[in-house]
Amino acid sequence: MRGVGDVFKALADPTRRTILDELTDRDGQTLFEICARLASKHGLGSSRQAISQHLDLLEAAGLVETRREGRYKFHYINTTPLEPIVRRWLTKGPT
């Protein structure tokens, strides 16, 4: 089961946050597209294998979902795991 700790661990890395930014900007990208955008827009020269490992961790935390179409795997942002964090710390009224 995924927990809030998994989400915080996934968000702790700046590269993973940048990947989520890219998926927010343009959802449904392949690994190749994500790598190209990270290199061109952010100057990140990480290997495809490294980005794939980051995506795996984001997927394990529930922040990224994937869908296969033929030989392509598309990545989509999923903000649902952030909802408990928002409810806990951001939507409380004055005490």
mmCIF file with all atom_site columns, N, CA and C in Angstrom, residues 2-73:
data_model
loop_
_atom_site.group_PDB
_atom_site.id
_atom_site.type_symbol
_atom_site.label_atom_id
_atom_site.label_alt_id
_atom_site.label_comp_id
_atom_site.label_asym_id
_atom_site.label_entity_id
_atom_site.label_seq_id
_atom_site.pdbx_PDB_ins_code
_atom_site.Cartn_x
_atom_site.Cartn_y
_atom_site.Cartn_z
_atom_site.occupancy
_atom_site.B_iso_or_equiv
_atom_site.pdbx_formal_charge
_atom_site.auth_seq_id
_atom_site.auth_comp_id
_atom_site.auth_asym_id
_atom_site.auth_atom_id
_atom_site.pdbx_PDB_model_num
ATOM 1   N N  . ARG A 1 2  ? 0.450  2.234  -0.758  1.00 0.00 ? 2  ARG A N  1
ATOM 2   C CA . ARG A 1 2  ? 1.191  3.488  -0.848  1.00 0.00 ? 2  ARG A CA 1
ATOM 3   C C  . ARG A 1 2  ? 0.806  4.392  0.314   1.00 0.00 ? 2  ARG A C  1
ATOM 4   N N  . GLY A 1 3  ? 1.791  5.125  0.802   1.00 0.00 ? 3  GLY A N  1
ATOM 5   C CA . GLY A 1 3  ? 1.507  6.050  1.888   1.00 0.00 ? 3  GLY A CA 1
ATOM 6   C C  . GLY A 1 3  ? 2.039  7.436  1.579   1.00 0.00 ? 3  GLY A C  1
ATOM 7   N N  . VAL A 1 4  ? 1.744  8.346  2.482   1.00 0.00 ? 4  VAL A N  1
ATOM 8   C CA . VAL A 1 4  ? 2.195  9.718  2.324   1.00 0.00 ? 4  VAL A CA 1
ATOM 9   C C  . VAL A 1 4  ? 3.719  9.758  2.293   1.00 0.00 ? 4  VAL A C  1
ATOM 10  N N  . GLY A 1 5  ? 4.370  8.890  3.056   1.00 0.00 ? 5  GLY A N  1
ATOM 11  C CA . GLY A 1 5  ? 5.836  8.839  3.056   1.00 0.00 ? 5  GLY A CA 1
ATOM 12  C C  . GLY A 1 5  ? 6.400  8.527  1.685   1.00 0.00 ? 5  GLY A C  1
ATOM 13  N N  . ASP A 1 6  ? 5.738  7.632  0.948   1.00 0.00 ? 6  ASP A N  1
ATOM 14  C CA . ASP A 1 6  ? 6.182  7.309  -0.413  1.00 0.00 ? 6  ASP A CA 1
ATOM 15  C C  . ASP A 1 6  ? 6.081  8.529  -1.321  1.00 0.00 ? 6  ASP A C  1
ATOM 16  N N  . VAL A 1 7  ? 5.026  9.304  -1.147  1.00 0.00 ? 7  VAL A N  1
ATOM 17  C CA . VAL A 1 7  ? 4.840  10.514 -1.958  1.00 0.00 ? 7  VAL A CA 1
ATOM 18  C C  . VAL A 1 7  ? 5.941  11.519 -1.640  1.00 0.00 ? 7  VAL A C  1
ATOM 19  N N  . PHE A 1 8  ? 6.216  11.740 -0.341  1.00 0.00 ? 8  PHE A N  1
ATOM 20  C CA . PHE A 1 8  ? 7.272  12.677 0.035   1.00 0.00 ? 8  PHE A CA 1
ATOM 21  C C  . PHE A 1 8  ? 8.636  12.212 -0.476  1.00 0.00 ? 8  PHE A C  1
ATOM 22  N N  . LYS A 1 9  ? 8.895  10.908 -0.397  1.00 0.00 ? 9  LYS A N  1
ATOM 23  C CA . LYS A 1 9  ? 10.170 10.372 -0.903  1.00 0.00 ? 9  LYS A CA 1
ATOM 24  C C  . LYS A 1 9  ? 10.282 10.626 -2.405  1.00 0.00 ? 9  LYS A C  1
ATOM 25  N N  . ALA A 1 10 ? 9.187  10.402 -3.122  1.00 0.00 ? 10 ALA A N  1
ATOM 26  C CA . ALA A 1 10 ? 9.201  10.613 -4.572  1.00 0.00 ? 10 ALA A CA 1
ATOM 27  C C  . ALA A 1 10 ? 9.411  12.086 -4.912  1.00 0.00 ? 10 ALA A C  1
ATOM 28  N N  . LEU A 1 11 ? 8.830  12.974 -4.120  1.00 0.00 ? 11 LEU A N  1
ATOM 29  C CA . LEU A 1 11 ? 8.924  14.410 -4.387  1.00 0.00 ? 11 LEU A CA 1
ATOM 30  C C  . LEU A 1 11 ? 10.235 15.018 -3.893  1.00 0.00 ? 11 LEU A C  1
ATOM 31  N N  . ALA A 1 12 ? 11.006 14.265 -3.111  1.00 0.00 ? 12 ALA A N  1
ATOM 32  C CA . ALA A 1 12 ? 12.236 14.798 -2.527  1.00 0.00 ? 12 ALA A CA 1
ATOM 33  C C  . ALA A 1 12 ? 13.314 15.072 -3.572  1.00 0.00 ? 12 ALA A C  1
ATOM 34  N N  . ASP A 1 13 ? 13.245 14.398 -4.694  1.00 0.00 ? 13 ASP A N  1
ATOM 35  C CA . ASP A 1 13 ? 14.289 14.529 -5.709  1.00 0.00 ? 13 ASP A CA 1
ATOM 36  C C  . ASP A 1 13 ? 13.921 15.602 -6.737  1.00 0.00 ? 13 ASP A C  1
ATOM 37  N N  . PRO A 1 14 ? 14.811 16.550 -7.010  1.00 0.00 ? 14 PRO A N  1
ATOM 38  C CA . PRO A 1 14 ? 14.488 17.618 -7.965  1.00 0.00 ? 14 PRO A CA 1
ATOM 39  C C  . PRO A 1 14 ? 14.235 17.111 -9.386  1.00 0.00 ? 14 PRO A C  1
ATOM 40  N N  . THR A 1 15 ? 14.906 16.059 -9.799  1.00 0.00 ? 15 THR A N  1
ATOM 41  C CA . THR A 1 15 ? 14.659 15.513 -11.146 1.00 0.00 ? 15 THR A CA 1
ATOM 42  C C  . THR A 1 15 ? 13.244 14.956 -11.242 1.00 0.00 ? 15 THR A C  1
ATOM 43  N N  . ARG A 1 16 ? 12.793 14.265 -10.195 1.00 0.00 ? 16 ARG A N  1
ATOM 44  C CA . ARG A 1 16 ? 11.433 13.718 -10.223 1.00 0.00 ? 16 ARG A CA 1
ATOM 45  C C  . ARG A 1 16 ? 10.397 14.839 -10.219 1.00 0.00 ? 16 ARG A C  1
ATOM 46  N N  . ARG A 1 17 ? 10.665 15.914 -9.472  1.00 0.00 ? 17 ARG A N  1
ATOM 47  C CA . ARG A 1 17 ? 9.740  17.053 -9.498  1.00 0.00 ? 17 ARG A CA 1
ATOM 48  C C  . ARG A 1 17 ? 9.696  17.677 -10.886 1.00 0.00 ? 17 ARG A C  1
ATOM 49  N N  . THR A 1 18 ? 10.830 17.734 -11.558 1.00 0.00 ? 18 THR A N  1
ATOM 50  C CA . THR A 1 18 ? 10.882 18.287 -12.917 1.00 0.00 ? 18 THR A CA 1
ATOM 51  C C  . THR A 1 18 ? 10.115 17.381 -13.878 1.00 0.00 ? 18 THR A C  1
ATOM 52  N N  . ILE A 1 19 ? 10.223 16.079 -13.709 1.00 0.00 ? 19 ILE A N  1
ATOM 53  C CA . ILE A 1 19 ? 9.457  15.141 -14.547 1.00 0.00 ? 19 ILE A CA 1
ATOM 54  C C  . ILE A 1 19 ? 7.960  15.400 -14.354 1.00 0.00 ? 19 ILE A C  1
ATOM 55  N N  . LEU A 1 20 ? 7.531  15.567 -13.111 1.00 0.00 ? 20 LEU A N  1
ATOM 56  C CA . LEU A 1 20 ? 6.110  15.861 -12.851 1.00 0.00 ? 20 LEU A CA 1
ATOM 57  C C  . LEU A 1 20 ? 5.705  17.192 -13.463 1.00 0.00 ? 20 LEU A C  1
ATOM 58  N N  . ASP A 1 21 ? 6.594  18.181 -13.405 1.00 0.00 ? 21 ASP A N  1
ATOM 59  C CA . ASP A 1 21 ? 6.309  19.471 -14.063 1.00 0.00 ? 21 ASP A CA 1
ATOM 60  C C  . ASP A 1 21 ? 6.089  19.271 -15.557 1.00 0.00 ? 21 ASP A C  1
ATOM 61  N N  . GLU A 1 22 ? 6.918  18.458 -16.168 1.00 0.00 ? 22 GLU A N  1
ATOM 62  C CA . GLU A 1 22 ? 6.799  18.199 -17.605 1.00 0.00 ? 22 GLU A CA 1
ATOM 63  C C  . GLU A 1 22 ? 5.500  17.468 -17.926 1.00 0.00 ? 22 GLU A C  1
ATOM 64  N N  . LEU A 1 23 ? 5.111  16.517 -17.083 1.00 0.00 ? 23 LEU A N  1
ATOM 65  C CA . LEU A 1 23 ? 3.849  15.800 -17.322 1.00 0.00 ? 23 LEU A CA 1
ATOM 66  C C  . LEU A 1 23 ? 2.654  16.704 -17.066 1.00 0.00 ? 23 LEU A C  1
ATOM 67  N N  . THR A 1 24 ? 2.797  17.665 -16.160 1.00 0.00 ? 24 THR A N  1
ATOM 68  C CA . THR A 1 24 ? 1.731  18.641 -15.944 1.00 0.00 ? 24 THR A CA 1
ATOM 69  C C  . THR A 1 24 ? 1.578  19.513 -17.182 1.00 0.00 ? 24 THR A C  1
ATOM 70  N N  . ASP A 1 25 ? 2.713  19.890 -17.748 1.00 0.00 ? 25 ASP A N  1
ATOM 71  C CA . ASP A 1 25 ? 2.718  20.731 -18.950 1.00 0.00 ? 25 ASP A CA 1
ATOM 72  C C  . ASP A 1 25 ? 2.190  19.984 -20.173 1.00 0.00 ? 25 ASP A C  1
ATOM 73  N N  . ARG A 1 26 ? 2.572  18.713 -20.292 1.00 0.00 ? 26 ARG A N  1
ATOM 74  C CA . ARG A 1 26 ? 2.157  17.902 -21.444 1.00 0.00 ? 26 ARG A CA 1
ATOM 75  C C  . ARG A 1 26 ? 2.045  16.450 -20.995 1.00 0.00 ? 26 ARG A C  1
ATOM 76  N N  . ASP A 1 27 ? 0.846  16.048 -20.639 1.00 0.00 ? 27 ASP A N  1
ATOM 77  C CA . ASP A 1 27 ? 0.581  14.708 -20.118 1.00 0.00 ? 27 ASP A CA 1
ATOM 78  C C  . ASP A 1 27 ? 0.631  13.669 -21.239 1.00 0.00 ? 27 ASP A C  1
ATOM 79  N N  . GLY A 1 28 ? 0.949  12.440 -20.889 1.00 0.00 ? 28 GLY A N  1
ATOM 80  C CA . GLY A 1 28 ? 0.913  11.344 -21.848 1.00 0.00 ? 28 GLY A CA 1
ATOM 81  C C  . GLY A 1 28 ? 2.147  11.263 -22.729 1.00 0.00 ? 28 GLY A C  1
ATOM 82  N N  . GLN A 1 29 ? 3.331  11.350 -22.120 1.00 0.00 ? 29 GLN A N  1
ATOM 83  C CA . GLN A 1 29 ? 4.581  11.300 -22.879 1.00 0.00 ? 29 GLN A CA 1
ATOM 84  C C  . GLN A 1 29 ? 5.256  9.940  -22.748 1.00 0.00 ? 29 GLN A C  1
ATOM 85  N N  . THR A 1 30 ? 6.033  9.600  -23.778 1.00 0.00 ? 30 THR A N  1
ATOM 86  C CA . THR A 1 30 ? 6.871  8.405  -23.730 1.00 0.00 ? 30 THR A CA 1
ATOM 87  C C  . THR A 1 30 ? 8.171  8.747  -23.011 1.00 0.00 ? 30 THR A C  1
ATOM 88  N N  . LEU A 1 31 ? 8.926  7.725  -22.670 1.00 0.00 ? 31 LEU A N  1
ATOM 89  C CA . LEU A 1 31 ? 10.224 7.928  -22.036 1.00 0.00 ? 31 LEU A CA 1
ATOM 90  C C  . LEU A 1 31 ? 11.112 8.790  -22.930 1.00 0.00 ? 31 LEU A C  1
ATOM 91  N N  . PHE A 1 32 ? 11.130 8.520  -24.224 1.00 0.00 ? 32 PHE A N  1
ATOM 92  C CA . PHE A 1 32 ? 11.947 9.296  -25.161 1.00 0.00 ? 32 PHE A CA 1
ATOM 93  C C  . PHE A 1 32 ? 11.563 10.770 -25.138 1.00 0.00 ? 32 PHE A C  1
ATOM 94  N N  . GLU A 1 33 ? 10.265 11.043 -25.146 1.00 0.00 ? 33 GLU A N  1
ATOM 95  C CA . GLU A 1 33 ? 9.796  12.438 -25.122 1.00 0.00 ? 33 GLU A CA 1
ATOM 96  C C  . GLU A 1 33 ? 10.186 13.129 -23.821 1.00 0.00 ? 33 GLU A C  1
ATOM 97  N N  . ILE A 1 34 ? 10.016 12.438 -22.712 1.00 0.00 ? 34 ILE A N  1
ATOM 98  C CA . ILE A 1 34 ? 10.378 13.023 -21.416 1.00 0.00 ? 34 ILE A CA 1
ATOM 99  C C  . ILE A 1 34 ? 11.871 13.340 -21.385 1.00 0.00 ? 34 ILE A C  1
ATOM 100 N N  . CYS A 1 35 ? 12.693 12.400 -21.816 1.00 0.00 ? 35 CYS A N  1
ATOM 101 C CA . CYS A 1 35 ? 14.143 12.626 -21.828 1.00 0.00 ? 35 CYS A CA 1
ATOM 102 C C  . CYS A 1 35 ? 14.509 13.814 -22.713 1.00 0.00 ? 35 CYS A C  1
ATOM 103 N N  . ALA A 1 36 ? 13.887 13.905 -23.879 1.00 0.00 ? 36 ALA A N  1
ATOM 104 C CA . ALA A 1 36 ? 14.183 15.004 -24.806 1.00 0.00 ? 36 ALA A CA 1
ATOM 105 C C  . ALA A 1 36 ? 13.793 16.346 -24.200 1.00 0.00 ? 36 ALA A C  1
ATOM 106 N N  . ARG A 1 37 ? 12.628 16.413 -23.564 1.00 0.00 ? 37 ARG A N  1
ATOM 107 C CA . ARG A 1 37 ? 12.178 17.671 -22.953 1.00 0.00 ? 37 ARG A CA 1
ATOM 108 C C  . ARG A 1 37 ? 13.037 18.046 -21.753 1.00 0.00 ? 37 ARG A C  1
ATOM 109 N N  . LEU A 1 38 ? 13.457 17.065 -20.959 1.00 0.00 ? 38 LEU A N  1
ATOM 110 C CA . LEU A 1 38 ? 14.325 17.357 -19.819 1.00 0.00 ? 38 LEU A CA 1
ATOM 111 C C  . LEU A 1 38 ? 15.664 17.914 -20.298 1.00 0.00 ? 38 LEU A C  1
ATOM 112 N N  . ALA A 1 39 ? 16.184 17.365 -21.396 1.00 0.00 ? 39 ALA A N  1
ATOM 113 C CA . ALA A 1 39 ? 17.467 17.830 -21.928 1.00 0.00 ? 39 ALA A CA 1
ATOM 114 C C  . ALA A 1 39 ? 17.337 19.214 -22.554 1.00 0.00 ? 39 ALA A C  1
ATOM 115 N N  . SER A 1 40 ? 16.295 19.425 -23.354 1.00 0.00 ? 40 SER A N  1
ATOM 116 C CA . SER A 1 40 ? 16.189 20.685 -24.091 1.00 0.00 ? 40 SER A CA 1
ATOM 117 C C  . SER A 1 40 ? 15.696 21.841 -23.223 1.00 0.00 ? 40 SER A C  1
ATOM 118 N N  . LYS A 1 41 ? 14.739 21.590 -22.345 1.00 0.00 ? 41 LYS A N  1
ATOM 119 C CA . LYS A 1 41 ? 14.162 22.675 -21.543 1.00 0.00 ? 41 LYS A CA 1
ATOM 120 C C  . LYS A 1 41 ? 14.898 22.929 -20.233 1.00 0.00 ? 41 LYS A C  1
ATOM 121 N N  . HIS A 1 42 ? 15.502 21.874 -19.676 1.00 0.00 ? 42 HIS A N  1
ATOM 122 C CA . HIS A 1 42 ? 16.080 21.991 -18.333 1.00 0.00 ? 42 HIS A CA 1
ATOM 123 C C  . HIS A 1 42 ? 17.571 21.692 -18.280 1.00 0.00 ? 42 HIS A C  1
ATOM 124 N N  . GLY A 1 43 ? 18.150 21.302 -19.409 1.00 0.00 ? 43 GLY A N  1
ATOM 125 C CA . GLY A 1 43 ? 19.577 21.002 -19.448 1.00 0.00 ? 43 GLY A CA 1
ATOM 126 C C  . GLY A 1 43 ? 19.974 19.774 -18.652 1.00 0.00 ? 43 GLY A C  1
ATOM 127 N N  . LEU A 1 44 ? 19.013 18.886 -18.407 1.00 0.00 ? 44 LEU A N  1
ATOM 128 C CA . LEU A 1 44 ? 19.314 17.660 -17.655 1.00 0.00 ? 44 LEU A CA 1
ATOM 129 C C  . LEU A 1 44 ? 19.823 16.598 -18.618 1.00 0.00 ? 44 LEU A C  1
ATOM 130 N N  . GLY A 1 45 ? 21.021 16.117 -18.375 1.00 0.00 ? 45 GLY A N  1
ATOM 131 C CA . GLY A 1 45 ? 21.622 15.123 -19.251 1.00 0.00 ? 45 GLY A CA 1
ATOM 132 C C  . GLY A 1 45 ? 21.565 13.720 -18.678 1.00 0.00 ? 45 GLY A C  1
ATOM 133 N N  . SER A 1 46 ? 20.533 13.414 -17.924 1.00 0.00 ? 46 SER A N  1
ATOM 134 C CA . SER A 1 46 ? 20.414 12.081 -17.332 1.00 0.00 ? 46 SER A CA 1
ATOM 135 C C  . SER A 1 46 ? 20.191 11.038 -18.419 1.00 0.00 ? 46 SER A C  1
ATOM 136 N N  . SER A 1 47 ? 20.675 9.824  -18.166 1.00 0.00 ? 47 SER A N  1
ATOM 137 C CA . SER A 1 47 ? 20.480 8.738  -19.126 1.00 0.00 ? 47 SER A CA 1
ATOM 138 C C  . SER A 1 47 ? 19.017 8.303  -19.139 1.00 0.00 ? 47 SER A C  1
ATOM 139 N N  . ARG A 1 48 ? 18.631 7.642  -20.215 1.00 0.00 ? 48 ARG A N  1
ATOM 140 C CA . ARG A 1 48 ? 17.266 7.113  -20.294 1.00 0.00 ? 48 ARG A CA 1
ATOM 141 C C  . ARG A 1 48 ? 17.012 6.142  -19.153 1.00 0.00 ? 48 ARG A C  1
ATOM 142 N N  . GLN A 1 49 ? 18.036 5.360  -18.803 1.00 0.00 ? 49 GLN A N  1
ATOM 143 C CA . GLN A 1 49 ? 17.893 4.396  -17.707 1.00 0.00 ? 49 GLN A CA 1
ATOM 144 C C  . GLN A 1 49 ? 17.625 5.126  -16.385 1.00 0.00 ? 49 GLN A C  1
ATOM 145 N N  . ALA A 1 50 ? 18.324 6.221  -16.140 1.00 0.00 ? 50 ALA A N  1
ATOM 146 C CA . ALA A 1 50 ? 18.121 6.982  -14.901 1.00 0.00 ? 50 ALA A CA 1
ATOM 147 C C  . ALA A 1 50 ? 16.714 7.575  -14.863 1.00 0.00 ? 50 ALA A C  1
ATOM 148 N N  . ILE A 1 51 ? 16.252 8.146  -15.980 1.00 0.00 ? 51 ILE A N  1
ATOM 149 C CA . ILE A 1 51 ? 14.910 8.729  -16.031 1.00 0.00 ? 51 ILE A CA 1
ATOM 150 C C  . ILE A 1 51 ? 13.870 7.624  -15.864 1.00 0.00 ? 51 ILE A C  1
ATOM 151 N N  . SER A 1 52 ? 14.121 6.469  -16.447 1.00 0.00 ? 52 SER A N  1
ATOM 152 C CA . SER A 1 52 ? 13.211 5.331  -16.300 1.00 0.00 ? 52 SER A CA 1
ATOM 153 C C  . SER A 1 52 ? 13.091 4.924  -14.831 1.00 0.00 ? 52 SER A C  1
ATOM 154 N N  . GLN A 1 53 ? 14.202 4.929  -14.115 1.00 0.00 ? 53 GLN A N  1
ATOM 155 C CA . GLN A 1 53 ? 14.180 4.585  -12.684 1.00 0.00 ? 53 GLN A CA 1
ATOM 156 C C  . GLN A 1 53 ? 13.402 5.638  -11.889 1.00 0.00 ? 53 GLN A C  1
ATOM 157 N N  . HIS A 1 54 ? 13.565 6.900  -12.242 1.00 0.00 ? 54 HIS A N  1
ATOM 158 C CA . HIS A 1 54 ? 12.784 7.959  -11.587 1.00 0.00 ? 54 HIS A CA 1
ATOM 159 C C  . HIS A 1 54 ? 11.286 7.749  -11.855 1.00 0.00 ? 54 HIS A C  1
ATOM 160 N N  . LEU A 1 55 ? 10.945 7.428  -13.084 1.00 0.00 ? 55 LEU A N  1
ATOM 161 C CA . LEU A 1 55 ? 9.538  7.193  -13.433 1.00 0.00 ? 55 LEU A CA 1
ATOM 162 C C  . LEU A 1 55 ? 8.986  5.994  -12.675 1.00 0.00 ? 55 LEU A C  1
ATOM 163 N N  . ASP A 1 56 ? 9.798  4.948  -12.507 1.00 0.00 ? 56 ASP A N  1
ATOM 164 C CA . ASP A 1 56 ? 9.366  3.772  -11.747 1.00 0.00 ? 56 ASP A CA 1
ATOM 165 C C  . ASP A 1 56 ? 9.043  4.144  -10.301 1.00 0.00 ? 56 ASP A C  1
ATOM 166 N N  . LEU A 1 57 ? 9.889  4.982  -9.697  1.00 0.00 ? 57 LEU A N  1
ATOM 167 C CA . LEU A 1 57 ? 9.641  5.394  -8.315  1.00 0.00 ? 57 LEU A CA 1
ATOM 168 C C  . LEU A 1 57 ? 8.388  6.265  -8.231  1.00 0.00 ? 57 LEU A C  1
ATOM 169 N N  . LEU A 1 58 ? 8.211  7.171  -9.196  1.00 0.00 ? 58 LEU A N  1
ATOM 170 C CA . LEU A 1 58 ? 7.002  7.989  -9.225  1.00 0.00 ? 58 LEU A CA 1
ATOM 171 C C  . LEU A 1 58 ? 5.755  7.127  -9.405  1.00 0.00 ? 58 LEU A C  1
ATOM 172 N N  . GLU A 1 59 ? 5.873  6.092  -10.232 1.00 0.00 ? 59 GLU A N  1
ATOM 173 C CA . GLU A 1 59 ? 4.746  5.179  -10.434 1.00 0.00 ? 59 GLU A CA 1
ATOM 174 C C  . GLU A 1 59 ? 4.452  4.379  -9.162  1.00 0.00 ? 59 GLU A C  1
ATOM 175 N N  . ALA A 1 60 ? 5.507  3.934  -8.476  1.00 0.00 ? 60 ALA A N  1
ATOM 176 C CA . ALA A 1 60 ? 5.319  3.190  -7.224  1.00 0.00 ? 60 ALA A CA 1
ATOM 177 C C  . ALA A 1 60 ? 4.634  4.051  -6.163  1.00 0.00 ? 60 ALA A C  1
ATOM 178 N N  . ALA A 1 61 ? 4.886  5.362  -6.184  1.00 0.00 ? 61 ALA A N  1
ATOM 179 C CA . ALA A 1 61 ? 4.243  6.281  -5.235  1.00 0.00 ? 61 ALA A CA 1
ATOM 180 C C  . ALA A 1 61 ? 2.842  6.666  -5.691  1.00 0.00 ? 61 ALA A C  1
ATOM 181 N N  . GLY A 1 62 ? 2.460  6.240  -6.891  1.00 0.00 ? 62 GLY A N  1
ATOM 182 C CA . GLY A 1 62 ? 1.130  6.542  -7.406  1.00 0.00 ? 62 GLY A CA 1
ATOM 183 C C  . GLY A 1 62 ? 1.027  7.885  -8.104  1.00 0.00 ? 62 GLY A C  1
ATOM 184 N N  . LEU A 1 63 ? 2.146  8.586  -8.253  1.00 0.00 ? 63 LEU A N  1
ATOM 185 C CA . LEU A 1 63 ? 2.125  9.918  -8.860  1.00 0.00 ? 63 LEU A CA 1
ATOM 186 C C  . LEU A 1 63 ? 2.151  9.880  -10.387 1.00 0.00 ? 63 LEU A C  1
ATOM 187 N N  . VAL A 1 64 ? 2.526  8.740  -10.938 1.00 0.00 ? 64 VAL A N  1
ATOM 188 C CA . VAL A 1 64 ? 2.532  8.549  -12.388 1.00 0.00 ? 64 VAL A CA 1
ATOM 189 C C  . VAL A 1 64 ? 1.815  7.246  -12.704 1.00 0.00 ? 64 VAL A C  1
ATOM 190 N N  . GLU A 1 65 ? 0.973  7.298  -13.726 1.00 0.00 ? 65 GLU A N  1
ATOM 191 C CA . GLU A 1 65 ? 0.312  6.093  -14.239 1.00 0.00 ? 65 GLU A CA 1
ATOM 192 C C  . GLU A 1 65 ? 0.781  5.892  -15.671 1.00 0.00 ? 65 GLU A C  1
ATOM 193 N N  . THR A 1 66 ? 0.769  4.636  -16.111 1.00 0.00 ? 66 THR A N  1
ATOM 194 C CA . THR A 1 66 ? 1.228  4.342  -17.460 1.00 0.00 ? 66 THR A CA 1
ATOM 195 C C  . THR A 1 66 ? 0.168  3.591  -18.247 1.00 0.00 ? 66 THR A C  1
ATOM 196 N N  . ARG A 1 67 ? 0.270  3.730  -19.561 1.00 0.00 ? 67 ARG A N  1
ATOM 197 C CA . ARG A 1 67 ? -0.605 2.994  -20.465 1.00 0.00 ? 67 ARG A CA 1
ATOM 198 C C  . ARG A 1 67 ? 0.223  2.582  -21.679 1.00 0.00 ? 67 ARG A C  1
ATOM 199 N N  . ARG A 1 68 ? 0.102  1.326  -22.063 1.00 0.00 ? 68 ARG A N  1
ATOM 200 C CA . ARG A 1 68 ? 0.826  0.825  -23.233 1.00 0.00 ? 68 ARG A CA 1
ATOM 201 C C  . ARG A 1 68 ? -0.056 0.885  -24.462 1.00 0.00 ? 68 ARG A C  1
ATOM 202 N N  . GLU A 1 69 ? 0.550  1.332  -25.549 1.00 0.00 ? 69 GLU A N  1
ATOM 203 C CA . GLU A 1 69 ? -0.088 1.288  -26.865 1.00 0.00 ? 69 GLU A CA 1
ATOM 204 C C  . GLU A 1 69 ? 0.936  0.718  -27.814 1.00 0.00 ? 69 GLU A C  1
ATOM 205 N N  . GLY A 1 70 ? 0.749  -0.533 -28.198 1.00 0.00 ? 70 GLY A N  1
ATOM 206 C CA . GLY A 1 70 ? 1.746  -1.182 -29.041 1.00 0.00 ? 70 GLY A CA 1
ATOM 207 C C  . GLY A 1 70 ? 3.068  -1.257 -28.324 1.00 0.00 ? 70 GLY A C  1
ATOM 208 N N  . ARG A 1 71 ? 4.103  -0.741 -28.955 1.00 0.00 ? 71 ARG A N  1
ATOM 209 C CA . ARG A 1 71 ? 5.422  -0.793 -28.324 1.00 0.00 ? 71 ARG A CA 1
ATOM 210 C C  . ARG A 1 71 ? 5.729  0.455  -27.502 1.00 0.00 ? 71 ARG A C  1
ATOM 211 N N  . TYR A 1 72 ? 4.787  1.368  -27.395 1.00 0.00 ? 72 TYR A N  1
ATOM 212 C CA . TYR A 1 72 ? 5.001  2.615  -26.655 1.00 0.00 ? 72 TYR A CA 1
ATOM 213 C C  . TYR A 1 72 ? 4.333  2.564  -25.284 1.00 0.00 ? 72 TYR A C  1
ATOM 214 N N  . LYS A 1 73 ? 4.993  3.165  -24.321 1.00 0.00 ? 73 LYS A N  1
ATOM 215 C CA . LYS A 1 73 ? 4.456  3.273  -22.968 1.00 0.00 ? 73 LYS A CA 1
ATOM 216 C C  . LYS A 1 73 ? 4.320  4.766  -22.674 1.00 0.00 ? 73 LYS A C  1
#
